[in-house]
Short mmCIF file of C-alpha atoms and ligand atoms in Angstrom, two decimals:
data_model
loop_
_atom_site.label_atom_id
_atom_site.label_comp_id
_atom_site.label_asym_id
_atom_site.label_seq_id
_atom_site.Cartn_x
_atom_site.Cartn_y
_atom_site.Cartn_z
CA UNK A 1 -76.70 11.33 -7.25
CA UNK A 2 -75.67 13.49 -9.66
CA UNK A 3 -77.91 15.73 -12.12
CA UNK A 4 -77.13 18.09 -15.28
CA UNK A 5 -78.63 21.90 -14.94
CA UNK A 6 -79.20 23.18 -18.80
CA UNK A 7 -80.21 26.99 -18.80
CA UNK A 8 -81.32 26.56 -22.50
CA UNK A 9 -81.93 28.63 -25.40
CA UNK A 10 -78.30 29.65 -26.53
CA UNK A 11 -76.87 28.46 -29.88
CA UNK A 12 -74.14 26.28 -30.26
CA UNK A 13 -71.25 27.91 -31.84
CA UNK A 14 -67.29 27.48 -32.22
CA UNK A 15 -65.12 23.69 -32.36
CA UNK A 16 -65.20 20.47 -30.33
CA UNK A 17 -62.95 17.46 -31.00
CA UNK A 18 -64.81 14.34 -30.74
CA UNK A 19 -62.84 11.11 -28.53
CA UNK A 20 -61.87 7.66 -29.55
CA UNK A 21 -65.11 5.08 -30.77
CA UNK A 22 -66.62 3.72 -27.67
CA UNK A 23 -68.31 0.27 -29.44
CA UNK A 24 -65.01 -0.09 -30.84
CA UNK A 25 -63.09 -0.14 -27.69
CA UNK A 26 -65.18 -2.20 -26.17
CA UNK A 27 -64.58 -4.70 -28.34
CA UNK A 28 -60.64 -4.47 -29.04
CA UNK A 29 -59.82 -3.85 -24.89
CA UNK A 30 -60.90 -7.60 -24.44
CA UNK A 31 -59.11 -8.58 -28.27
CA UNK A 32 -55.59 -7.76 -26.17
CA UNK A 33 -55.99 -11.22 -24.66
CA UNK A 34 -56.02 -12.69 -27.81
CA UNK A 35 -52.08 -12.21 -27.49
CA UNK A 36 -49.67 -13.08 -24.85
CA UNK A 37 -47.96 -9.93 -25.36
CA UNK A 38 -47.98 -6.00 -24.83
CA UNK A 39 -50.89 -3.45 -26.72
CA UNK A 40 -50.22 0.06 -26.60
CA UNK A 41 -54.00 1.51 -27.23
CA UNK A 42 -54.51 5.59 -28.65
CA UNK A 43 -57.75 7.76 -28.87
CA UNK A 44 -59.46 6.02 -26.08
CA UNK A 45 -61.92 7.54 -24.17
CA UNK A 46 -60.55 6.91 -20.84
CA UNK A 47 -63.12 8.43 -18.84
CA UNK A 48 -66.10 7.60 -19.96
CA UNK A 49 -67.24 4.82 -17.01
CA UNK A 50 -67.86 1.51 -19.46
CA UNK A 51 -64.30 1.79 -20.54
CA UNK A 52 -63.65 1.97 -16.53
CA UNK A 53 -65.49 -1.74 -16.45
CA UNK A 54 -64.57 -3.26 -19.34
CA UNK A 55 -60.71 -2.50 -17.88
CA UNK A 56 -61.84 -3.39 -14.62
CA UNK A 57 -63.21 -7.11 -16.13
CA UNK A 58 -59.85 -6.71 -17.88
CA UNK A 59 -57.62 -6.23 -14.67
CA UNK A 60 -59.68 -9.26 -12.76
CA UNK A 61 -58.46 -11.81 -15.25
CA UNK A 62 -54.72 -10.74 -14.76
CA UNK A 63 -53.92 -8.03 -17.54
CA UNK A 64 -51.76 -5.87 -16.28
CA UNK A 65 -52.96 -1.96 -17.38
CA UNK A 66 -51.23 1.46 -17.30
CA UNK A 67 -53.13 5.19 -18.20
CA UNK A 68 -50.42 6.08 -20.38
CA UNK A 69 -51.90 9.44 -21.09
CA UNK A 70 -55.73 10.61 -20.72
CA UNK A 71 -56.66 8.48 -24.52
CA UNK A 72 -53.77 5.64 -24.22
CA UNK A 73 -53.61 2.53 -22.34
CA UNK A 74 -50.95 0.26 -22.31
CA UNK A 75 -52.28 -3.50 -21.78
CA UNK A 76 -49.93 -6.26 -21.06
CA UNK A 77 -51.62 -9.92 -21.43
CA UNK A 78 -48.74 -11.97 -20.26
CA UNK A 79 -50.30 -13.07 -17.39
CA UNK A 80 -53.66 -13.60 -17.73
CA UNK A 81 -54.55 -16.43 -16.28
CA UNK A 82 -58.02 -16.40 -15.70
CA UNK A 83 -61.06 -17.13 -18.08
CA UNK A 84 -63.82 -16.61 -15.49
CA UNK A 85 -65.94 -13.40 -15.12
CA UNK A 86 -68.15 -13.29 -12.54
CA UNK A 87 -71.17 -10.95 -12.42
CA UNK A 88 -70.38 -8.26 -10.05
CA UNK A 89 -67.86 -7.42 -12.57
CA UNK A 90 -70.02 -7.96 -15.87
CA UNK A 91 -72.61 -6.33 -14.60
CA UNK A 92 -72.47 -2.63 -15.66
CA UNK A 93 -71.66 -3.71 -19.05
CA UNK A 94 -73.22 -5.31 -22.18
CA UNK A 95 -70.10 -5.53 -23.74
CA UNK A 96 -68.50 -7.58 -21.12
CA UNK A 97 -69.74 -10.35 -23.34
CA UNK A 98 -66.83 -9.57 -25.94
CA UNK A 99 -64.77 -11.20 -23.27
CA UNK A 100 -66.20 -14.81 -24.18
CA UNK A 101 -64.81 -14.58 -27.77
CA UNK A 102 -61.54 -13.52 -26.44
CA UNK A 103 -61.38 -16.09 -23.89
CA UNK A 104 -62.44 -18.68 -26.00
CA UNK A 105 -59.86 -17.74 -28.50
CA UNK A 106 -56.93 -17.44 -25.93
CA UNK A 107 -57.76 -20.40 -23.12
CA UNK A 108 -60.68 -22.68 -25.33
CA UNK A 109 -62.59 -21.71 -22.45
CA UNK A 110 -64.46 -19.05 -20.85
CA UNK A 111 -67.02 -18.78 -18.36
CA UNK A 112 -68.99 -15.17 -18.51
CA UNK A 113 -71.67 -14.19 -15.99
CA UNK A 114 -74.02 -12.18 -18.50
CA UNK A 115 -74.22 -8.56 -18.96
CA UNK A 116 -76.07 -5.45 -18.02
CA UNK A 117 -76.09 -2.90 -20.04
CA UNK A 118 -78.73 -0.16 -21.74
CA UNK A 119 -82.23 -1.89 -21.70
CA UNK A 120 -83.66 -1.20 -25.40
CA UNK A 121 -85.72 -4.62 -25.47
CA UNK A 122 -84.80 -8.18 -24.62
CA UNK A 123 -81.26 -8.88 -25.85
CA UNK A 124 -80.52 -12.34 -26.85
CA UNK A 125 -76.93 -13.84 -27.45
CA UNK A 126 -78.14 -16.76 -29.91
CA UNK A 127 -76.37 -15.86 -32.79
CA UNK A 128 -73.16 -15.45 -30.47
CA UNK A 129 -74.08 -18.71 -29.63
CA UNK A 130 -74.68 -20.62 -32.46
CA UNK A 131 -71.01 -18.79 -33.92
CA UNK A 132 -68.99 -20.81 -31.19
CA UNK A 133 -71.03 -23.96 -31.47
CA UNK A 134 -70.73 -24.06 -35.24
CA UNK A 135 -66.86 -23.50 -34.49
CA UNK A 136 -66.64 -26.63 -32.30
CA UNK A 137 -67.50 -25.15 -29.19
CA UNK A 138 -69.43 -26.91 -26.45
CA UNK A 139 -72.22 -23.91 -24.73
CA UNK A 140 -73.87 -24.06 -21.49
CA UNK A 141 -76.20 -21.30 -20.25
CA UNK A 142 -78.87 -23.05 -18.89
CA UNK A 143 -79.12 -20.86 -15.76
CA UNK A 144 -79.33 -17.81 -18.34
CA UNK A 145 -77.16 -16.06 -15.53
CA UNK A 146 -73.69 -17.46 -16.70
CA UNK A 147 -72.53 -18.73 -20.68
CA UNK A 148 -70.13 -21.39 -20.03
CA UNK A 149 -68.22 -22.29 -23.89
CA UNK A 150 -65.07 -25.02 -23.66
CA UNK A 151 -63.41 -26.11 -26.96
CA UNK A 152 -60.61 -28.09 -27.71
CA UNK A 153 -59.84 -27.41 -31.10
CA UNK A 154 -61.77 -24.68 -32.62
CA UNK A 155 -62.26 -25.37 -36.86
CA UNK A 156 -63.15 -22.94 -39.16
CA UNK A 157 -66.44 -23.13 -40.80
CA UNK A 158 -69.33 -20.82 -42.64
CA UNK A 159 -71.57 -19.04 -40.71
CA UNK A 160 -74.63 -17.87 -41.52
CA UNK A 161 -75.89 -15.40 -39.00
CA UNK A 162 -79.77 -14.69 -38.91
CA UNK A 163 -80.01 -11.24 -37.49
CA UNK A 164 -76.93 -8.63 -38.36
CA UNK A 165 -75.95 -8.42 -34.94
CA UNK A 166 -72.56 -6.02 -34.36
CA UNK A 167 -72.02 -8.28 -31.00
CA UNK A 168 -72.25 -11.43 -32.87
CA UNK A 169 -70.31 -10.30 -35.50
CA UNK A 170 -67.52 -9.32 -33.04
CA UNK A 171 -67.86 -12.33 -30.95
CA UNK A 172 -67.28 -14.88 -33.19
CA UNK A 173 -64.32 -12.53 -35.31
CA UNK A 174 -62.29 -12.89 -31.87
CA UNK A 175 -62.63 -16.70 -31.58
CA UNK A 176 -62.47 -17.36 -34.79
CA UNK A 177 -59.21 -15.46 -35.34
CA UNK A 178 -57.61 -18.72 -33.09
CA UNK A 179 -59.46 -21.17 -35.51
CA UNK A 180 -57.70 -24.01 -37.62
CA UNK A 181 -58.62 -22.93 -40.78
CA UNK A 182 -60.90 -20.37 -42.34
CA UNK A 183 -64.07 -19.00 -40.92
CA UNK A 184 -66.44 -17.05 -43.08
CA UNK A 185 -69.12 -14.73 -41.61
CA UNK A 186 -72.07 -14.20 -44.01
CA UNK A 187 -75.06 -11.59 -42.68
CA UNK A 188 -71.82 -10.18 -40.89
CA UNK A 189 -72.68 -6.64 -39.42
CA UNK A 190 -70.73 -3.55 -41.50
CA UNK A 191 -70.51 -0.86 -38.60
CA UNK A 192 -67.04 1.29 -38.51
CA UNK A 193 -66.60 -0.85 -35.24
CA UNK A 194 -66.43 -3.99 -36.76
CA UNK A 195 -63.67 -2.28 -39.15
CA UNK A 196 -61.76 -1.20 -36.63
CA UNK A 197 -61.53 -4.46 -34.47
CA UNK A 198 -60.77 -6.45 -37.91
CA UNK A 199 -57.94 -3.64 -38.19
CA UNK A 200 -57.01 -4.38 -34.98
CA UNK A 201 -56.70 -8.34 -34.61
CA UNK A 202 -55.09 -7.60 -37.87
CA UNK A 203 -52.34 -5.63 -36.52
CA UNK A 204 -51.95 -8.72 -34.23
CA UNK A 205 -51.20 -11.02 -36.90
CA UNK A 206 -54.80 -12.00 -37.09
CA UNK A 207 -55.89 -13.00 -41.04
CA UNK A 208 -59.38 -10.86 -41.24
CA UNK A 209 -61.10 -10.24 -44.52
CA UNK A 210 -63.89 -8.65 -45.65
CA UNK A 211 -64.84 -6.40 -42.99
CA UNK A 212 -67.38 -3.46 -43.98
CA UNK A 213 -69.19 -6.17 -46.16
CA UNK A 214 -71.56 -9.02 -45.51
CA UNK A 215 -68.96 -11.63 -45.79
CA UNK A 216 -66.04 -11.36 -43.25
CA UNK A 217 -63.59 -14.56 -43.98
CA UNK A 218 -60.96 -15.41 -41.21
CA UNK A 219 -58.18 -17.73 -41.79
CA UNK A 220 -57.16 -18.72 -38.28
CA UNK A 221 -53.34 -18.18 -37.23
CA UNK A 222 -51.09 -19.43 -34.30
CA UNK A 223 -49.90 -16.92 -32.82
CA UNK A 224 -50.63 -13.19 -32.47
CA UNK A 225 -47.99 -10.51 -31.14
CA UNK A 226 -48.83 -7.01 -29.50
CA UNK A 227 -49.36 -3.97 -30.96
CA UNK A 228 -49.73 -0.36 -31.07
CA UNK A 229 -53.34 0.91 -32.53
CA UNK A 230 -55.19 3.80 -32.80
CA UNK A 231 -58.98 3.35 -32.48
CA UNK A 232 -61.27 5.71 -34.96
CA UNK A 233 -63.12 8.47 -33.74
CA UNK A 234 -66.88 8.37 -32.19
CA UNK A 235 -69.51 8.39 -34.61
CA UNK A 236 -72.49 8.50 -32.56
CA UNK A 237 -70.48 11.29 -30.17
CA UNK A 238 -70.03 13.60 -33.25
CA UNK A 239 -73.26 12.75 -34.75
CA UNK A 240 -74.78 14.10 -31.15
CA UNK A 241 -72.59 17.42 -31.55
CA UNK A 242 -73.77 17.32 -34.70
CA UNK A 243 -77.54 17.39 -33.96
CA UNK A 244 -77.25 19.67 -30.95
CA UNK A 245 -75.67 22.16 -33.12
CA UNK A 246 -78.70 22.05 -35.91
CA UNK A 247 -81.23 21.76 -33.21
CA UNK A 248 -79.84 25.10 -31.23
CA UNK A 249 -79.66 26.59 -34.73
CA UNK A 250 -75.52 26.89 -33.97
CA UNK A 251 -73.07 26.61 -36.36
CA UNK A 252 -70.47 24.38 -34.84
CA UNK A 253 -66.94 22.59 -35.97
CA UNK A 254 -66.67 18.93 -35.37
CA UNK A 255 -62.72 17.31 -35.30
CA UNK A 256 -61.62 14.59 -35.46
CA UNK A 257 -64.24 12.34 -37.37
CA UNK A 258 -64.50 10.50 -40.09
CA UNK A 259 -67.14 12.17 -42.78
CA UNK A 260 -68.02 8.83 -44.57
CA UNK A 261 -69.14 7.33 -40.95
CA UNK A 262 -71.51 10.04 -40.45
CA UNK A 263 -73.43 10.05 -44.05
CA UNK A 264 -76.38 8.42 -43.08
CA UNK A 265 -76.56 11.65 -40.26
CA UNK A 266 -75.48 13.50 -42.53
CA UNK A 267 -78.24 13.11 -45.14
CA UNK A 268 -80.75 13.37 -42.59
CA UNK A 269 -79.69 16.89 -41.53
CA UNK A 270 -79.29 18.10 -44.71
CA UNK A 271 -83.19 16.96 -45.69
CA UNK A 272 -83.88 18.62 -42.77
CA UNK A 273 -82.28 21.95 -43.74
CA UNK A 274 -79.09 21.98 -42.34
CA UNK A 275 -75.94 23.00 -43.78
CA UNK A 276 -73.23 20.50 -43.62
CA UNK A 277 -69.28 20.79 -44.78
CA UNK A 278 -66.97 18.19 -45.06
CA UNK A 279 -63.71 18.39 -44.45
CA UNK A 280 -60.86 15.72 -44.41
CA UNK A 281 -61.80 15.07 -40.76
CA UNK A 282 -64.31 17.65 -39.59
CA UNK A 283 -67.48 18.81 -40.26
CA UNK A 284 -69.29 21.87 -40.18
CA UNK A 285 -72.62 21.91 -39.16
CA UNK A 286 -74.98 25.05 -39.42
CA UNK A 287 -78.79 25.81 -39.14
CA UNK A 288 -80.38 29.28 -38.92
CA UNK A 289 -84.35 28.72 -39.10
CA UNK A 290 -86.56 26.35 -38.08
CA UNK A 291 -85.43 22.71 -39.28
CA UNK A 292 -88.01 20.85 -41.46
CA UNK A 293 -89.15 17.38 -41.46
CA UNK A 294 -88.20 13.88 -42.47
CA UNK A 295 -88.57 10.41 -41.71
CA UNK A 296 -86.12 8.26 -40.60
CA UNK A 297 -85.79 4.14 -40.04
CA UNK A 298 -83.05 2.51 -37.98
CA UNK A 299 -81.23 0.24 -40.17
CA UNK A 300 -77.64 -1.78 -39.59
CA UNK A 301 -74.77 0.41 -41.10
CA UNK A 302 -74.93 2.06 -43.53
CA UNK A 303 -78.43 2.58 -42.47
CA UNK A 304 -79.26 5.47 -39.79
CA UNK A 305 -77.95 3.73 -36.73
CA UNK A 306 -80.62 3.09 -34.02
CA UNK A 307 -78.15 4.97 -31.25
CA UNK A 308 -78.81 8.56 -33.02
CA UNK A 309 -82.46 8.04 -33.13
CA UNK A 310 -83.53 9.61 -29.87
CA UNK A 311 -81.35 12.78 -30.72
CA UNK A 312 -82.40 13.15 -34.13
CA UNK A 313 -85.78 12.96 -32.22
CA UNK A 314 -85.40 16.33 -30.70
CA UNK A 315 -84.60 18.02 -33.73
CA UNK A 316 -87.70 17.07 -35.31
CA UNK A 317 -89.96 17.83 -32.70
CA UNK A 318 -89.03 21.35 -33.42
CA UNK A 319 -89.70 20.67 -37.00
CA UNK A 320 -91.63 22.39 -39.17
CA UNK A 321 -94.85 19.52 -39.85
CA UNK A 322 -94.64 15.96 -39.11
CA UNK A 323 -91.87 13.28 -39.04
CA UNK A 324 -92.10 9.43 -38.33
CA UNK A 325 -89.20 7.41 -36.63
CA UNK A 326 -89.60 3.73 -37.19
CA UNK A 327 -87.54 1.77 -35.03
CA UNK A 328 -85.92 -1.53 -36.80
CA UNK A 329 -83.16 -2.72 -34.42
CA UNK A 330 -85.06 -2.69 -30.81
CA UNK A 331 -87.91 -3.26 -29.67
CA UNK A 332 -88.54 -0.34 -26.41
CA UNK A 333 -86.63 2.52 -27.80
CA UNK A 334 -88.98 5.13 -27.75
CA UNK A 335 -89.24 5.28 -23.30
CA UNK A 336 -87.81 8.49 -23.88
CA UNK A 337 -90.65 10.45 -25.68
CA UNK A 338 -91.97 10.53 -22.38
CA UNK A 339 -89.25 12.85 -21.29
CA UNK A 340 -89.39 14.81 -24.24
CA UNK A 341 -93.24 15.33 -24.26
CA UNK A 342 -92.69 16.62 -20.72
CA UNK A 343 -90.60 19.63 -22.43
CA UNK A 344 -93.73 20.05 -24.70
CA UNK A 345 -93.28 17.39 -27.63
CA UNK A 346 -96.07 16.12 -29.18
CA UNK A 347 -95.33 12.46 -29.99
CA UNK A 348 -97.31 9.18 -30.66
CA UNK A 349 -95.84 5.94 -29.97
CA UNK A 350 -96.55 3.47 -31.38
CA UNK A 351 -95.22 0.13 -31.13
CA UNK A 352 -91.91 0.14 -33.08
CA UNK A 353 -92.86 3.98 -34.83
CA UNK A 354 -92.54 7.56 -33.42
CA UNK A 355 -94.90 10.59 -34.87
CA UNK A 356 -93.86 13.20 -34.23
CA UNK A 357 -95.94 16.50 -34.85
CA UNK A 358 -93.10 19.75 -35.01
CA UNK A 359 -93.81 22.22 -32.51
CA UNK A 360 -92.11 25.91 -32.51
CA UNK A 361 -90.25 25.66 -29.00
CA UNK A 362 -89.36 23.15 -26.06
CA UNK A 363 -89.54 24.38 -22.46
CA UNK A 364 -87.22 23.50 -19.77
CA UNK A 365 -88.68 20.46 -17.35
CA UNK A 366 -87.01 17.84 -15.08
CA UNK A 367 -86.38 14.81 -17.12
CA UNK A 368 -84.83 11.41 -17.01
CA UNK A 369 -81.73 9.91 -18.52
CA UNK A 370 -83.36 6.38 -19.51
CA UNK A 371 -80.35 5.31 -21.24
CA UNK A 372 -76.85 6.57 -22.42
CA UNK A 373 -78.19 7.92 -25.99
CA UNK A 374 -82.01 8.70 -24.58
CA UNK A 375 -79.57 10.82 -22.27
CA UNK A 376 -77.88 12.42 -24.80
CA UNK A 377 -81.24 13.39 -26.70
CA UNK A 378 -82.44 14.94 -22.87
CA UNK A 379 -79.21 17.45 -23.05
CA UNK A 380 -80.02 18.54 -27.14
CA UNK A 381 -83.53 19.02 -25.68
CA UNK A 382 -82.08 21.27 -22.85
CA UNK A 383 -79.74 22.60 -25.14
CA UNK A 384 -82.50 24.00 -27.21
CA UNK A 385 -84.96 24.89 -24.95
CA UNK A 386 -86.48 27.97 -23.30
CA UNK A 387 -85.60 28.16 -19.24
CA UNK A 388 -83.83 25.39 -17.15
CA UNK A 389 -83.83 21.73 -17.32
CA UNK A 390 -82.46 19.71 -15.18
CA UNK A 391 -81.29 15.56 -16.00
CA UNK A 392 -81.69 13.36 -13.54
CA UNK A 393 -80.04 10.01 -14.18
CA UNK A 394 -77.15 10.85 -15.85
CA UNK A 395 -74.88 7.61 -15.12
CA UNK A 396 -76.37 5.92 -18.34
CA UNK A 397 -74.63 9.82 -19.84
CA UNK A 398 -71.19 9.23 -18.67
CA UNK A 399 -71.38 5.71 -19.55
CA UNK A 400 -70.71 6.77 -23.32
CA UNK A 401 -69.96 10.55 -23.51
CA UNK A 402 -66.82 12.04 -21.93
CA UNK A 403 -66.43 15.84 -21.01
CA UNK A 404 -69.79 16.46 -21.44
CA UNK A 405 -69.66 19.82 -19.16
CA UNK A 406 -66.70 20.98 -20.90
CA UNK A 407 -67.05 19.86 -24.52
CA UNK A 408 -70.62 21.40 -24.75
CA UNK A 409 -69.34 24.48 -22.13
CA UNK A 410 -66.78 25.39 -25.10
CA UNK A 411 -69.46 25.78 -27.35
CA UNK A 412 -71.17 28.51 -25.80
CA UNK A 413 -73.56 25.83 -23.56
CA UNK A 414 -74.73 26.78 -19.79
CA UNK A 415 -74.59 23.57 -18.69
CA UNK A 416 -73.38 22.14 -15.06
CA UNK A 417 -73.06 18.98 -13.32
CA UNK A 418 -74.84 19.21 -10.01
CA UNK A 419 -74.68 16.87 -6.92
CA UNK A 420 -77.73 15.73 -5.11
CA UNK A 421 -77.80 13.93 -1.66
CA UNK A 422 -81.35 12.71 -2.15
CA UNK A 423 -83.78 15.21 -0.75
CA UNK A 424 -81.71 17.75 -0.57
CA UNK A 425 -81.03 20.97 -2.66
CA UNK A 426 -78.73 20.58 -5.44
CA UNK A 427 -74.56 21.47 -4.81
CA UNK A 428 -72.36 22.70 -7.77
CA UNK A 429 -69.28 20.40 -7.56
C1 UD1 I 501 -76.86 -2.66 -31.56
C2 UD1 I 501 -76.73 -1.85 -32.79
C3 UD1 I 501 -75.55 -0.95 -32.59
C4 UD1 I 501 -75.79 -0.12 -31.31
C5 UD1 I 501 -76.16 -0.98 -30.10
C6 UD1 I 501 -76.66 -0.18 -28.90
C7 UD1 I 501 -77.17 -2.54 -35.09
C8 UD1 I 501 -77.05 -3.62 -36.11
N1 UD1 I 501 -76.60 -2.76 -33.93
O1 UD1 I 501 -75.62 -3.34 -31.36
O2 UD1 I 501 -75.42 -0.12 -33.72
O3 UD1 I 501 -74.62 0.59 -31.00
O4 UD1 I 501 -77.19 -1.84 -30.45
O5 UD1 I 501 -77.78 0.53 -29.24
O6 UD1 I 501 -77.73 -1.49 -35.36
N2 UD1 I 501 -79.92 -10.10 -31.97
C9 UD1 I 501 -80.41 -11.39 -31.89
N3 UD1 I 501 -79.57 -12.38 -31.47
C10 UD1 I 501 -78.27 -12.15 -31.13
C11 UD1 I 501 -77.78 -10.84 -31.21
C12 UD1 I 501 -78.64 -9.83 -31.63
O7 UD1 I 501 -81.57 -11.64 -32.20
O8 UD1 I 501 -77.56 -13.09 -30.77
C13 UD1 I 501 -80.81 -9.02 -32.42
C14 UD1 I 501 -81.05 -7.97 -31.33
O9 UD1 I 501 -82.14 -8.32 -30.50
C15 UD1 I 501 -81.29 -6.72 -32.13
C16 UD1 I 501 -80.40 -6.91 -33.38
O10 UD1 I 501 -80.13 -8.30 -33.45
O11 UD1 I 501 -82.62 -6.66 -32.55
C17 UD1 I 501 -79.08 -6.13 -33.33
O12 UD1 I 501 -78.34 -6.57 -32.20
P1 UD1 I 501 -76.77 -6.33 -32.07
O13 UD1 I 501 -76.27 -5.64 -33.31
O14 UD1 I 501 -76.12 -7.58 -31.65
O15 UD1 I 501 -76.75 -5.40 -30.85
P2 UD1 I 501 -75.53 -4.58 -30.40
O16 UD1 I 501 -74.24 -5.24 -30.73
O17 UD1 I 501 -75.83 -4.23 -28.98
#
């Protein structure tokens, strides 16, 4: 067991460079199958352990994959021959599901035990679902433990989906990219992920149109060829830099982003008082007084995404008179507060909406990581706080964010990783 030990209370100050999109590799690591041929993948984050599984999931089906350098992987689909995934390999990973599309699109056929992942609310596949049915695909889940999908001769068709759902969108983009004939996505999510895997299937000969609106149109192709890529940067990891820099009243650089990803966090720093410079790709983010308030909702892109919400949390329980968070995309996503009102908070829950009464200081406490991003808020809460905290939980943190110890470190952080043998005292590793 491993735990995070915050001494808090110091600001945030100086430059971090933010790594490669996790929701977009996630996708586009299972995509390589797509082609029976060789991907050369940059700005990955390597370490981080869901990329670990989803290359894991990746190696049991036959792909052969090298660590060309700490970001780069070099994935050679040739011989996969495999379109089963059973669940002690799915099981870490929500994303794992990505590999049905893929499959699908490669073999007609895939058989996916289904996946673990951060628990924010039931998560239902339907729309996934209904995408591959309405493309000709024949579905079996009745055990709800494994999706089994088998097609022939996949055609395109419209889709309508009924929820913007960023899986379903991605889904049925990787099936339908081995369609005969155009597919067209309406409802389709608008995320910088889903831009990035249409860039990417297009960079395999794929014929993707459309993505970053509602209405992504796919004209199916024959064959797709490898690839080199370069996946965009993290814009939930430098919108967390972002917010741990306003809420420790820092004044810190963020590289290698993209500034239009991050207006929605952005705007919500700025109402609450922060300074915030863009740059081609960096921003600057400074606050030196106590932050004000605002509300925020969770909407799909371009709304404020649902995965900054807990972090964006902390910084307004320091605020200066009341916020409310309403919560649009999940239904448990406030466990956290718990944590938070252990440091002092004072939140109300309740049901889908946060209020959130600004106090002057957090104090240190033990606290959970509940999931990756409620992690994330837990270290911008120790961050900022008077005295020690310590994170217990911290797998669902290096799930999603790498260097953690050394990115926030460089910014003037006193923060270590500790390990635990249960019941004993903590060990600096
Ligand atoms: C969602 C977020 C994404 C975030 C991730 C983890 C949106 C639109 N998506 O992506 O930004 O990174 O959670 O926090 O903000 N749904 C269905 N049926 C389906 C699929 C989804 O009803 O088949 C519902 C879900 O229950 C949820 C909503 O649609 O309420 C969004 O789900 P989806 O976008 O698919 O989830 P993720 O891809 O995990």
């Amino acid at each position: 067991m491993e735990k995070f030990v915050i001494n808090g209370g110091r600001r945030l100050t100086g430059e971090v460079a933010v790594s490669g999109a996790k929701n977009a590799a996630l996708a586009i690591i299972p995509a390589t199958v797509l082609s029976q041929d060789i991907c050369v993948i940059e700005n990955l984050p390597t370490s981080i352990s869901d990329i670990s599984y989803i290359i894991k999931a990746l190696e049991y089906i036959g792909a052969d994959v090298k660590l060309i350098n700490s970001s780069t992987l070099y994935i050679d689909a040739r011989r996969v021959n495999l379109y089963t995934i059973p669940d002690s390999i799915t099981t870490h990973l929500r994303a794992s599901y990505y590999f049905i599309g893929a499959l699908l699109g490669r073999f007609g056929r895939a058989n996916v035990a289904m996946p673990g992942g951060c628990y924010l609310g039931p998560r239902p596949i339907d729309q996934h679902i209904k995408g591959f049915e309405l493309l000709g695909a024949k579905v079996s889940a009745e055990d709800k433990a494994t999706v089994d999908v088998r097609c022939d001769k996949m055609r395109g068709t419209g889709i309508y989906l009924d929820v913007v759902s960023v899986g379903a969108t991605a889904n049925i983009m990787l099936a339908a990219v081995r369609a005969q004939g155009t597919t067209v996505i309406e409802q389709a999510a608008k995320e910088p992920h889903i831009v990035d895997l249409a860039n990417f299937l297009n960079s395999m000969g794929a014929d993707v149109r459309g993505a970053g609106t509602d209405v992504i149109k796919i004209r199916g192709v024959e064959h797709m060829h490898g690839c080199n890529y370069s996946i965009i940067p993290d814009q939930i990891e430098a919108g967390t830099f972002m917010v741990a820099a306003a809420a420790t009243r820092g004044d810190v650089l963020i590289k290698n982003v993209i500034p239009k990803h991050l207006e929605p966090i952005t705007a919500k720093l700025v109402e609450c008082g922060a300074a915030v410079d863009e740059n081609d790709d960096s921003v600057r983010v400074r606050l030196d007084r106590r932050p004000g308030k605002c509300n925020i909702k969770t909407m799909p892109h371009p709304g404020f995404p649902t995965d900054m919400q807990p972090q964006m949390a902390v910084l307004l329980s320091l605020a200066d008179g009341q916020s409310v968070i309403s919560e649009s995309i999940w239904t448990n996503r406030f466990r956290y507060t718990e944590q938070l009102m252990r440091m002092g908070a004072d939140i109300t829950v309740e049901g889908r909406t946060a209020i959130i009464n600004g106090i002057e200081q957090l104090k240190g406490a033990s606290v959970r990581a509940d999931d990756l991003r409620a992690g994330a808020a837990m270290i911008i809460a120790g961050l900022a706080a008077t005295g020690k905290t310590e994170i217990s939980d911290i797998l669902h943190i290096d799930r999603g964010y790498e260097d953690v110890v050394g990115k926030f470190g460089e910014l003037g952080a006193d923060i270590r990783r500790l390990y635990c043998p249960d019941g004993s005292a903590a060990k600096a590793l």
